[in-house]
Amino acid sequence: MSTAPDTRPVEPVSAAPAGTHRLFAAGPAADHGTHLRTYGPVPESPDPSGLVRILKESGLTGRGGAAFPAWRKLEATASARGGVFAPAPVVIANGAEGEPLSFKDRVLLHNAPHLVLDGLLAVARALNASRIHLHTTAGNIAPVERAIAQRRDARGIRISEAEESFLSGEASAVVNALHTGSAVPVDRVRRLSEDGLKGRPTLVQNVETLAHIGLIARFGAQWFRSAGTPHDPGTRLVSVSGDVPAERVLEIAGGARLDDVLREAGADPASLSAVLVGGFHGRWVAPAGRRLSAADPSMQAVPPGAGILHALGAHRCGLAETARITSYLAGQSARQCGPCMFGLPALASAMARLASGEDDPTLPAELERLGLSVAGRGSCHHPDGTARLVGSALEAFAADVAHHLDGYCNRKARP
Amino acid sequence: MTRNRATRNRATGNRATPGTSRGGGSATLHIDWTRCDGRGLCTELLPDLLVRDDWGYPLAAGRPAGEQTNVPLGREDLPAAGDAVALCPRLALSLRRR
């Protein structure tokens, strides 16, 4: 960036949001007029290579959980589009948000739907998409329809209702739901970017990722990188729940310290025994010294997944909590893949025995063995995520494991 | 999302089968878990590569999670892997050249 004095006229109406208050800068339930007064219009749509380049420079990663670089998916879909007989691509905004602890996409769609639409339309224009979908749960459809009705450029977007289930937001499950009505993942040997909805190149992008694209298309990659760290640039939304004064969504910088975020949410980090970071497929960690970062190689970094922080007060038993979640996850298996269909109930059962204080010293080793035997063995990452949760519980609550095997639990309240 | 790089942990694969060279890396055996019913034929045809888990489903013993659904094959595995693909009663297997 040049440091020479800038003599260009200053844009009087809108300005790039400063700090980390970006996605909600237009205020609650912003209509299209307020949205445009706050952010200004999106400049003329760049070609695919232009948008790919600016997203690559920005370092934006997917905010739906996997943190895959946004530019790579766009580039893969754009290159699959080439060729004489290649069908036109499909773009899908994914607002299914099946994770029970996540509500940031709901808050985003209710308050800043126009940013999501801006990003979705920018991507669709760049790809010259033939179909544009926005897939979300019933409660979010009204605000999205209101927003679409307020502008002329969004009429072509097809809204579809997502099922309320844990796996409904998995990318292949979204495509399957639009194609067959069944929101379960499918086996894939080719990427959705090559072979997605009805064989078309398909880009599935989380709604928050699209909202960031709506801002990057306006203010550029360097602006995006002005928050966060080089490894994890920009901001992200987090849904904070559990033992906090009130559940809320915060917008935080990439690489933020976990204890700072908890304090911002009104919690005292010292009063917590652990925080579940990344949701039911995430990890239990002690908050001290940890940073939330999607791609930081350091030991202190913990990937935020879809931006979920669930605080566990020191009075509650993390093993009991993990047993409850594992049982839920076993019940949410699509029951298509054997290792998941049989392995997750086995994991849940062993976890419940450990949580209940059963006198069986082989339980931790059995949980590790079961975790290893399900990981990587499904058409989606449901078994992997469940195994990761259980493994992190054995680590984060190692002292509790020892107490439980001795037949007692020193947590006052047990859920 | 298929982000598994079958090449990433080739060293682990070698360790899993001492005495056999699996450095060919010419193909992977893809398991469609939504079709697999654990009949076990593939584990009989590829006993050095696949064992049966607690429930009878094929498990690439000693391989990391990233090599369980797309199992890297050595050249010496290719004939038996081809038989497994052709004979799987659930049509759950496919060979992918790299």
XYZ file of N, CA, C and O in Angstrom, chain A residues 12-13 50 70 98 112 126 159 215 221 231 267 272-273 297 360 370 383 398:
76
model
N -18.404 10.223 0.005
C -19.079 10.830 1.148
C -20.061 9.911 1.871
O -20.347 10.116 3.034
N -20.608 8.910 1.191
C -21.718 8.174 1.778
C -21.239 6.950 2.554
O -21.377 6.875 3.774
N -10.600 -12.644 -12.106
C -10.479 -11.479 -11.241
C -10.958 -11.770 -9.838
O -10.286 -11.440 -8.854
N -11.555 -20.167 -0.060
C -12.712 -19.831 -0.906
C -12.313 -19.760 -2.378
O -13.079 -20.158 -3.256
N -27.009 -27.113 10.400
C -27.607 -28.219 11.142
C -27.050 -28.425 12.540
O -27.657 -29.102 13.361
N -28.272 -9.317 8.181
C -27.511 -8.805 7.034
C -27.722 -9.683 5.798
O -26.764 -10.095 5.162
N -19.640 -14.168 -11.707
C -18.293 -14.538 -12.124
C -18.291 -15.898 -12.818
O -17.512 -16.131 -13.742
N -35.101 -20.166 -3.475
C -34.962 -20.487 -2.055
C -35.508 -21.878 -1.810
O -36.569 -22.238 -2.329
N -18.259 -8.212 0.869
C -17.438 -7.086 1.330
C -16.111 -7.013 0.587
O -15.644 -5.926 0.228
N -8.896 -7.064 -1.077
C -8.214 -8.071 -0.279
C -7.440 -7.453 0.879
O -7.431 -7.987 1.987
N -1.938 -15.792 8.982
C -2.410 -17.170 8.798
C -3.927 -17.255 8.718
O -4.462 -18.181 8.112
N -18.160 -13.991 30.024
C -17.791 -15.128 30.870
C -16.415 -14.904 31.488
O -15.559 -14.247 30.899
N -14.334 -21.609 34.012
C -14.673 -22.679 33.077
C -13.636 -23.800 33.152
O -12.439 -23.540 33.307
N -14.098 -25.031 33.034
C -13.125 -26.127 32.993
C -12.666 -26.364 31.561
O -11.535 -26.799 31.327
N -0.337 -22.931 12.203
C 0.311 -24.197 12.546
C 0.741 -24.316 14.006
O 1.141 -25.396 14.433
N -14.366 -49.900 35.061
C -13.755 -50.699 34.007
C -12.547 -49.944 33.452
O -12.691 -49.043 32.620
N -12.024 -47.604 19.326
C -13.241 -47.392 18.534
C -13.123 -46.131 17.673
O -13.542 -46.117 16.519
N -18.292 -39.705 11.141
C -17.547 -40.548 12.083
C -16.245 -39.908 12.546
O -15.896 -39.991 13.736
N -8.750 -35.512 31.387
C -7.970 -36.673 31.829
C -8.106 -36.901 33.332
O -8.236 -38.051 33.794
